[in-house]
Amino acid sequence: MKRNYKKDFTLLALLLIPIGVAINFVGFQVAQVLRLPIFLDTIGTILVGVIAGPLVAIVAAFITNSITAIFNPIYFPYVITSMAIGLGAGLLSKYGMFRTIYKAIISGLIITAIAVIASAPITVLFFGGATGNTSSAITATFLAMGQNIWSAVFTSTIITEIADKVISVLFVYFIVKSMSDRYLSKMKYGHLYMKKSNRNK
Amino acid sequence: MKNSLVNLYPLTKFYFALFIAATVIIVPNYVFAFAWFPVLVLIAVAAGVAKSFLSFILKTLVILLVIVFLMQLFFYPGEEVLASWWIFEISREGLNYGLTLTSRILAIGSAFILFFRIVEVKDFVKSLEDAGMPSAGAYVVLSTLQIIPEMRRQSNTIMEAQKTRGVETEGSIITRAKAFFPTLTPLILSSIASTEERAITLEARAFSAPGKKTSLHKLTKRPIDRVLPWIYIIIVIGLIIWRVF
């Protein structure tokens, strides 16, 4: 394990981390400017996971949420969610789950499931079910309909996460497709997405 | 007063924030957790950051606290009904749980907000590096902080450029969603391409060379920075013992 961990963090992988974190921030900002109803704030983490592997993505996720915490500490507990997303994206990539668009959509659904499982307990335990964004309103509606807190939060998280994660994953799929073979060849899972190796298979 | 507070070692301040988080979780009483807030305000006043501290709390925490509180008040299951109106019921348990939860969020949230008001991120990262974080890690964190505003500017430029080319950024949700891709794709691809150049530059400066690196940025630890963490630990252990027995 120790040797693997060193091997994952090549200099190029290290330099990809700040870019990945910045993509998370910029993606969120552009989604806000365009007034899209989703966050798109994990694109960078997923991208790093897909080309540089789960460990690098976990670090990128940790840094993303730590920097968010400087501006708003409320979001720090969700570092667990982001790290789980990074881990999931890295492992899915290892098994070639981002190589075709259909597999990418399935990966998007799996990452949605990971995000929901990792974030719903945080929302319930830390904030009693409310975080002040749109999903709180949905949660409150379910609660008023008589559901218990857990099923209300799970349902509202699934509703808000599914479009977000599937679109993020598809976006990453197209980005990776347009990367040069020269760059991909230097990344851990890059060989999976190089055009040449795809043609041979 | 101001200087002795601000001059504390960054990690000492960080441990203080963690200490507050630990105590409000151990002590189940919401009066105790709420009591931390005036203490933090006093520290902020003493450190000369009261204004930015309070405005930050107003912007980030207050709305959340109100929502969290109302949610518990109306929906937390409880037997003892204090008041009821239409489909809503206020129970004593809900009121208690709402106060407990909001007091904890307020204490922990404001502790960390205060921490980042009185500590420069640069100093904090340096202190982590001194405590054993790899220097490559410190570089990654600090360069991230520089890259984010730079990429934000670039994304605005790209967005303006794409508007000029005729990409619609107003209108129906589908139109706006379509504008997302031409804005972000060139930004991501060009920033990733730039990492290769940066790697060459860093290698030319012996970035991955083994051996200890010297730094121009130095932090000093004073005796009080060695004593305070132990005081926090002793109090936390004391509280745990008090809670268990």
Coordinates of C-alpha atoms in Angstrom, one line a residue:
Chain A
M1 CA 0.0 0.0 0.0
K2 CA 2.8 2.3 1.0
R3 CA 4.6 1.9 -2.3
N4 CA 1.4 2.3 -4.3
Y5 CA 0.6 5.5 -2.6
K6 CA 3.9 7.1 -3.5
K7 CA 3.6 5.9 -7.1
D8 CA 0.2 7.5 -7.6
F9 CA 1.5 11.0 -6.7
T10 CA 3.7 11.7 -9.6
L11 CA 4.6 15.4 -10.2
L12 CA 2.0 15.7 -13.0
A13 CA -0.6 14.1 -10.7
L14 CA 0.3 16.6 -8.0
L15 CA 0.0 19.5 -10.4
L16 CA -3.4 18.2 -11.5
I17 CA -4.8 18.5 -8.0
P18 CA -4.9 22.4 -7.9
I19 CA -6.5 22.3 -11.4
G20 CA -9.1 19.8 -10.2
V21 CA -9.9 21.9 -7.1
A22 CA -10.2 25.0 -9.2
I23 CA -12.5 23.2 -11.7
N24 CA -14.8 22.4 -8.8
F25 CA -15.0 26.0 -7.8
V26 CA -15.3 27.4 -11.4
G27 CA -17.8 24.8 -12.4
F28 CA -20.0 25.8 -9.4
Q29 CA -19.5 29.5 -10.2
V30 CA -20.4 29.1 -13.9
A31 CA -23.5 27.0 -12.9
Q32 CA -24.5 29.9 -10.6
V33 CA -23.9 32.6 -13.3
L34 CA -26.0 30.6 -15.8
R35 CA -28.6 30.1 -13.0
L36 CA -28.7 26.4 -13.5
P37 CA -30.6 24.5 -10.7
I38 CA -27.7 22.1 -10.0
F39 CA -24.3 22.6 -8.4
L40 CA -21.7 21.0 -10.7
D41 CA -19.1 21.4 -8.0
T42 CA -17.5 17.9 -8.2
I43 CA -16.5 17.9 -11.9
G44 CA -12.8 18.5 -10.9
T45 CA -12.8 15.7 -8.3
I46 CA -14.4 13.2 -10.8
L47 CA -12.0 14.2 -13.5
V48 CA -9.0 13.8 -11.3
G49 CA -10.3 10.4 -10.2
V50 CA -10.8 9.2 -13.8
I51 CA -7.4 10.0 -15.1
A52 CA -5.2 10.0 -12.0
G53 CA -6.8 7.4 -9.7
P54 CA -8.7 7.3 -6.5
L55 CA -6.0 8.4 -4.1
V56 CA -5.2 11.7 -5.9
A57 CA -8.9 12.4 -6.2
I58 CA -9.4 11.9 -2.5
V59 CA -6.7 14.5 -1.8
A60 CA -8.3 16.9 -4.4
A61 CA -11.6 16.4 -2.7
F62 CA -10.1 17.1 0.8
I63 CA -8.5 20.3 -0.4
T64 CA -11.7 21.5 -2.1
N65 CA -13.7 21.2 1.0
S66 CA -11.0 22.6 3.2
I67 CA -10.9 25.7 1.1
T68 CA -14.7 25.9 1.1
A69 CA -14.4 25.8 4.9
I70 CA -12.4 29.0 4.9
F71 CA -15.3 30.8 3.4
N72 CA -18.1 28.8 5.0
P73 CA -17.3 26.1 7.6
I74 CA -20.8 24.6 7.3
Y75 CA -19.8 22.7 4.2
F76 CA -16.7 21.1 5.8
P77 CA -18.5 17.9 7.1
Y78 CA -19.4 17.1 3.5
V79 CA -15.7 16.5 2.9
I80 CA -16.6 12.8 3.5
T81 CA -19.0 13.0 0.6
S82 CA -16.5 14.5 -1.8
M83 CA -13.8 12.1 -0.8
A84 CA -16.2 9.2 -1.4
I85 CA -17.1 10.6 -4.8
G86 CA -13.4 10.9 -5.7
L87 CA -12.7 7.3 -4.5
G88 CA -15.7 6.0 -6.4
A89 CA -14.8 7.8 -9.7
G90 CA -11.2 6.5 -9.4
L91 CA -12.3 2.9 -8.8
L92 CA -14.9 3.0 -11.6
S93 CA -12.2 4.3 -13.9
K94 CA -9.9 1.5 -13.0
Y95 CA -12.5 -0.9 -14.4
G96 CA -13.0 1.1 -17.6
M97 CA -16.4 2.4 -16.6
F98 CA -15.8 5.7 -18.3
R99 CA -14.8 4.3 -21.7
T100 CA -18.2 4.4 -23.4
I101 CA -21.0 6.8 -23.0
Y102 CA -23.4 4.1 -21.7
K103 CA -20.9 3.0 -19.1
A104 CA -20.3 6.6 -18.2
I105 CA -24.1 7.1 -17.5
I106 CA -24.1 4.0 -15.3
S107 CA -21.0 5.4 -13.5
G108 CA -23.0 8.6 -13.0
L109 CA -25.8 6.7 -11.4
I110 CA -23.3 4.8 -9.2
I111 CA -21.7 8.1 -8.1
T112 CA -25.1 9.5 -7.4
A113 CA -25.7 6.5 -5.1
I114 CA -22.3 7.1 -3.4
A115 CA -23.0 10.8 -2.9
V116 CA -26.5 10.1 -1.4
I117 CA -25.3 7.4 0.9
A118 CA -22.4 9.6 2.1
S119 CA -24.2 12.9 2.4
A120 CA -27.6 12.0 3.8
P121 CA -26.3 10.9 7.3
I122 CA -24.2 14.1 7.5
T123 CA -27.2 16.2 6.7
V124 CA -29.3 14.4 9.4
L125 CA -26.7 14.1 12.1
F126 CA -25.0 17.5 11.8
F127 CA -27.8 19.7 10.6
G128 CA -31.0 17.8 11.6
G129 CA -31.9 17.5 7.9
A130 CA -31.6 21.1 6.8
T131 CA -28.7 22.8 5.1
G132 CA -30.5 25.9 3.8
N133 CA -30.4 25.1 0.1
T134 CA -33.3 24.0 -2.2
S135 CA -33.2 20.4 -1.0
S136 CA -34.2 21.6 2.5
A137 CA -37.5 22.8 1.1
I138 CA -38.1 19.3 -0.4
T139 CA -37.1 17.7 2.8
A140 CA -39.5 19.8 4.8
T141 CA -42.3 18.9 2.3
F142 CA -41.7 15.2 2.8
L143 CA -41.6 15.7 6.6
A144 CA -44.9 17.6 6.5
M145 CA -46.3 14.7 4.6
G146 CA -45.4 12.5 7.5
Q147 CA -42.2 10.7 6.4
N148 CA -39.5 10.2 9.0
I149 CA -36.3 12.3 8.8
W150 CA -34.1 9.7 7.2
S151 CA -36.4 8.8 4.3
A152 CA -37.2 12.5 3.8
V153 CA -33.5 13.4 3.6
F154 CA -32.6 10.4 1.4
T155 CA -35.4 11.2 -1.1
S156 CA -34.7 14.9 -1.3
T157 CA -30.9 14.2 -1.7
I158 CA -31.6 11.7 -4.5
I159 CA -33.7 14.3 -6.3
T160 CA -31.1 17.0 -6.1
E161 CA -28.1 14.8 -6.7
I162 CA -29.0 12.6 -9.6
A163 CA -29.0 15.3 -12.4
D164 CA -26.0 16.9 -10.9
K165 CA -23.8 13.8 -10.8
V166 CA -24.9 12.3 -14.1
I167 CA -24.3 15.6 -16.0
S168 CA -20.9 16.0 -14.2
V169 CA -19.8 12.5 -15.2
L170 CA -20.9 13.0 -18.8
F171 CA -19.0 16.3 -18.9
V172 CA -15.9 14.6 -17.6
Y173 CA -16.4 11.8 -20.2
F174 CA -16.3 14.4 -23.0
I175 CA -13.4 16.3 -21.5
V176 CA -11.3 13.1 -21.2
K177 CA -12.2 12.2 -24.8
S178 CA -10.8 15.5 -26.0
M179 CA -7.5 15.2 -24.1
S180 CA -4.4 14.5 -26.1
D181 CA -2.8 11.0 -26.0
R182 CA 0.5 12.6 -25.1
Y183 CA -0.9 14.0 -21.9
L184 CA -3.1 10.9 -21.1
S185 CA -0.1 8.6 -21.5
K186 CA 1.5 10.3 -18.4
M187 CA -1.5 9.7 -16.2
K188 CA -2.3 6.6 -14.1
Y189 CA -5.4 5.5 -16.0
G190 CA -4.7 7.6 -19.1
H191 CA -4.0 4.5 -21.2
L192 CA -7.6 3.5 -20.9
Y193 CA -8.7 6.6 -22.8
M194 CA -6.1 7.0 -25.4
K195 CA -7.5 6.8 -28.9
K196 CA -4.8 4.6 -30.2
S197 CA -5.2 1.9 -27.6
N198 CA -9.0 2.0 -28.1
R199 CA -8.5 1.3 -31.8
N200 CA -6.4 -1.8 -31.2
K201 CA -9.0 -3.4 -28.9
Chain B
M1 CA -3.5 42.0 24.2
K2 CA -4.0 42.2 20.4
N3 CA -0.5 41.2 19.6
S4 CA -0.2 38.4 22.0
L5 CA -3.4 36.8 20.6
V6 CA -2.5 37.3 17.0
N7 CA 1.1 36.1 17.6
L8 CA 0.1 32.7 18.8
Y9 CA 1.3 29.8 16.7
P10 CA -1.3 29.0 14.0
L11 CA -1.7 25.4 15.2
T12 CA -2.4 26.6 18.8
K13 CA -5.3 28.6 17.4
F14 CA -6.4 25.6 15.3
Y15 CA -6.4 23.3 18.3
F16 CA -8.5 25.9 20.1
A17 CA -11.1 25.7 17.4
L18 CA -11.0 21.9 17.7
F19 CA -11.2 22.2 21.5
I20 CA -14.4 24.2 21.2
A21 CA -15.8 21.6 18.8
A22 CA -14.9 18.8 21.2
T23 CA -16.4 20.5 24.3
V24 CA -19.8 21.3 22.7
I25 CA -20.1 17.7 21.6
I26 CA -19.2 16.3 25.0
V27 CA -21.3 18.7 27.0
P28 CA -25.0 18.1 26.1
N29 CA -26.2 21.4 27.5
Y30 CA -27.1 24.1 24.9
V31 CA -26.6 27.0 27.3
F32 CA -23.0 25.9 27.5
A33 CA -22.6 25.8 23.7
F34 CA -24.3 29.2 23.3
A35 CA -22.0 30.6 25.9
W36 CA -19.0 30.0 23.6
F37 CA -20.3 32.6 21.2
P38 CA -19.8 35.7 23.4
V39 CA -16.4 34.3 24.3
L40 CA -15.5 34.1 20.7
V41 CA -16.8 37.6 20.1
L42 CA -14.6 38.9 22.9
I43 CA -11.6 37.1 21.4
A44 CA -12.5 38.7 18.0
V45 CA -12.7 42.1 19.6
A46 CA -9.4 41.6 21.4
A47 CA -7.8 40.5 18.1
G48 CA -9.3 43.4 16.3
V49 CA -11.4 41.4 13.8
A50 CA -14.8 41.8 15.4
K51 CA -16.4 43.5 12.4
S52 CA -15.4 41.1 9.7
F53 CA -16.1 38.2 12.1
L54 CA -19.6 39.3 12.8
S55 CA -20.4 40.1 9.2
F56 CA -19.1 36.7 8.1
I57 CA -21.4 35.0 10.6
L58 CA -24.3 37.0 9.5
K59 CA -23.7 36.0 5.9
T60 CA -23.0 32.3 6.4
L61 CA -24.5 31.0 9.6
V62 CA -27.6 32.9 10.5
I63 CA -30.0 31.7 7.7
L64 CA -28.9 28.1 8.2
L65 CA -29.4 28.4 12.0
V66 CA -33.0 29.7 11.5
I67 CA -33.8 26.9 9.0
V68 CA -32.3 24.2 11.2
F69 CA -34.1 25.5 14.2
L70 CA -37.5 25.8 12.6
M71 CA -37.1 22.3 11.0
Q72 CA -36.5 20.7 14.4
L73 CA -39.2 22.8 16.1
F74 CA -41.9 21.7 13.7
F75 CA -40.9 18.2 12.7
Y76 CA -38.9 16.6 15.5
P77 CA -41.1 13.8 16.9
G78 CA -42.0 14.4 20.5
E79 CA -44.7 13.6 23.0
E80 CA -45.0 16.8 25.0
V81 CA -46.9 19.3 22.8
L82 CA -46.4 22.9 23.6
A83 CA -48.4 24.5 20.8
S84 CA -50.0 23.4 17.6
W85 CA -51.1 25.2 14.5
W86 CA -52.6 23.8 11.3
I87 CA -50.4 20.7 10.4
F88 CA -47.5 21.9 12.6
E89 CA -46.9 20.8 16.2
I90 CA -44.3 22.2 18.5
S91 CA -43.0 19.7 21.1
R92 CA -40.7 20.3 24.0
E93 CA -38.3 17.6 22.6
G94 CA -38.3 19.5 19.2
L95 CA -37.5 22.8 20.9
N96 CA -34.7 21.2 22.9
Y97 CA -33.2 19.4 20.0
G98 CA -33.4 22.5 17.8
L99 CA -31.6 24.6 20.5
T100 CA -29.0 21.9 21.0
L101 CA -28.3 21.5 17.3
T102 CA -28.2 25.3 16.5
S103 CA -26.0 26.0 19.6
R104 CA -23.5 23.4 18.4
I105 CA -23.5 24.7 14.8
L106 CA -23.1 28.2 16.0
A107 CA -20.2 27.4 18.4
I108 CA -18.2 25.1 16.0
G109 CA -19.0 27.3 12.9
S110 CA -18.0 30.5 14.5
A111 CA -14.9 29.0 16.1
F112 CA -13.6 28.1 12.6
I113 CA -14.7 31.4 11.1
L114 CA -12.8 33.2 13.8
F115 CA -9.8 30.9 13.2
F116 CA -9.6 32.0 9.6
R117 CA -10.0 35.6 10.5
I118 CA -6.9 35.6 12.7
V119 CA -4.7 33.1 10.8
E120 CA -3.3 33.6 7.4
V121 CA -3.7 30.5 5.3
K122 CA -0.1 30.8 4.3
D123 CA 1.0 30.6 8.0
F124 CA -1.4 27.7 8.7
V125 CA 0.0 25.7 5.9
K126 CA 3.5 26.5 7.0
S127 CA 2.8 25.3 10.5
L128 CA 1.3 22.1 9.1
E129 CA 4.5 21.6 7.1
D130 CA 6.6 22.1 10.2
A131 CA 4.4 19.5 11.9
G132 CA 5.3 17.0 9.3
M133 CA 3.1 17.5 6.2
P134 CA 5.1 16.8 3.0
S135 CA 6.4 20.0 1.4
A136 CA 4.8 18.9 -1.9
G137 CA 1.5 19.0 -0.1
A138 CA 2.1 22.5 1.1
Y139 CA 3.0 23.6 -2.4
V140 CA -0.3 22.0 -3.8
V141 CA -2.4 23.8 -1.2
L142 CA -0.8 27.2 -1.7
S143 CA -0.8 26.9 -5.5
T144 CA -4.5 25.9 -5.4
L145 CA -5.3 29.2 -3.6
Q146 CA -3.5 31.1 -6.3
I147 CA -5.0 29.2 -9.2
I148 CA -8.7 29.5 -8.2
P149 CA -9.0 33.3 -8.6
E150 CA -6.9 33.1 -11.8
M151 CA -9.2 30.4 -13.3
R152 CA -12.3 32.4 -12.2
R153 CA -11.0 35.4 -14.2
Q154 CA -10.3 33.2 -17.2
S155 CA -13.7 31.6 -17.1
N156 CA -15.3 35.1 -17.2
T157 CA -13.1 36.0 -20.2
I158 CA -14.1 32.8 -22.0
M159 CA -17.7 33.4 -21.2
E160 CA -17.6 36.9 -22.7
A161 CA -15.7 35.6 -25.7
Q162 CA -18.3 32.9 -26.3
K163 CA -21.1 35.4 -26.0
T164 CA -19.5 37.4 -28.7
R165 CA -19.3 34.3 -30.9
G166 CA -23.1 34.0 -30.4
V167 CA -23.3 31.4 -27.6
E168 CA -26.6 32.2 -25.8
T169 CA -26.3 32.6 -22.0
E170 CA -29.8 33.9 -21.4
G171 CA -33.1 32.4 -22.0
S172 CA -34.6 29.0 -21.2
I173 CA -32.9 26.6 -18.9
I174 CA -31.8 24.4 -21.9
T175 CA -30.2 27.4 -23.6
R176 CA -28.3 28.3 -20.4
A177 CA -27.3 24.7 -19.8
K178 CA -25.9 24.5 -23.3
A179 CA -23.6 27.5 -22.6
F180 CA -22.0 25.6 -19.7
F181 CA -19.9 23.4 -22.0
P182 CA -18.3 25.9 -24.3
T183 CA -17.4 28.0 -21.2
L184 CA -15.7 25.3 -19.2
T185 CA -14.2 22.9 -21.8
P186 CA -11.6 25.3 -23.2
L187 CA -10.7 26.4 -19.7
I188 CA -10.1 22.9 -18.4
L189 CA -8.2 21.7 -21.4
S190 CA -5.9 24.8 -21.4
S191 CA -5.2 24.6 -17.7
I192 CA -4.4 20.9 -17.9
A193 CA -2.0 21.6 -20.8
S194 CA -0.3 24.3 -18.6
T195 CA 0.5 21.7 -15.9
E196 CA 3.1 20.1 -18.2
E197 CA 5.0 23.4 -18.5
R198 CA 4.7 23.9 -14.8
A199 CA 6.1 20.4 -14.2
I200 CA 9.2 21.3 -16.3
T201 CA 9.7 24.6 -14.5
L202 CA 9.4 22.9 -11.1
E203 CA 11.8 20.1 -12.1
A204 CA 14.3 22.7 -13.3
R205 CA 14.2 24.1 -9.7
A206 CA 14.7 20.7 -8.1
F207 CA 11.2 20.4 -6.8
S208 CA 11.3 16.6 -6.4
A209 CA 14.9 16.5 -5.3
P210 CA 15.4 14.7 -2.0
G211 CA 16.6 16.5 1.1
K212 CA 15.4 19.2 3.4
K213 CA 14.2 22.5 1.9
T214 CA 14.9 25.8 3.4
S215 CA 12.1 28.4 3.6
L216 CA 12.1 32.2 3.7
H217 CA 8.9 32.1 5.6
K218 CA 9.6 31.2 9.3
L219 CA 7.2 30.8 12.2
T220 CA 8.3 30.9 15.8
K221 CA 6.8 28.9 18.6
R222 CA 6.7 30.5 22.1
P223 CA 6.5 28.6 25.4
I224 CA 2.8 29.4 25.6
D225 CA 2.3 27.5 22.3
R226 CA 3.6 24.4 23.9
V227 CA 1.5 24.8 27.1
L228 CA -1.9 25.7 25.7
P229 CA -2.5 22.4 23.6
W230 CA -1.9 20.4 26.8
I231 CA -4.4 22.5 28.7
Y232 CA -7.0 21.9 26.0
I233 CA -6.3 18.1 26.2
I234 CA -6.5 18.0 30.0
I235 CA -9.8 19.9 30.0
V236 CA -11.3 17.7 27.2
I237 CA -10.2 14.5 29.1
G238 CA -11.7 16.0 32.3
L239 CA -15.0 16.7 30.6
I240 CA -15.2 13.2 29.2
I241 CA -14.5 11.7 32.7
W242 CA -17.2 14.0 34.1
R243 CA -19.7 13.0 31.4
V244 CA -19.1 9.2 31.9
F245 CA -19.4 9.2 35.6

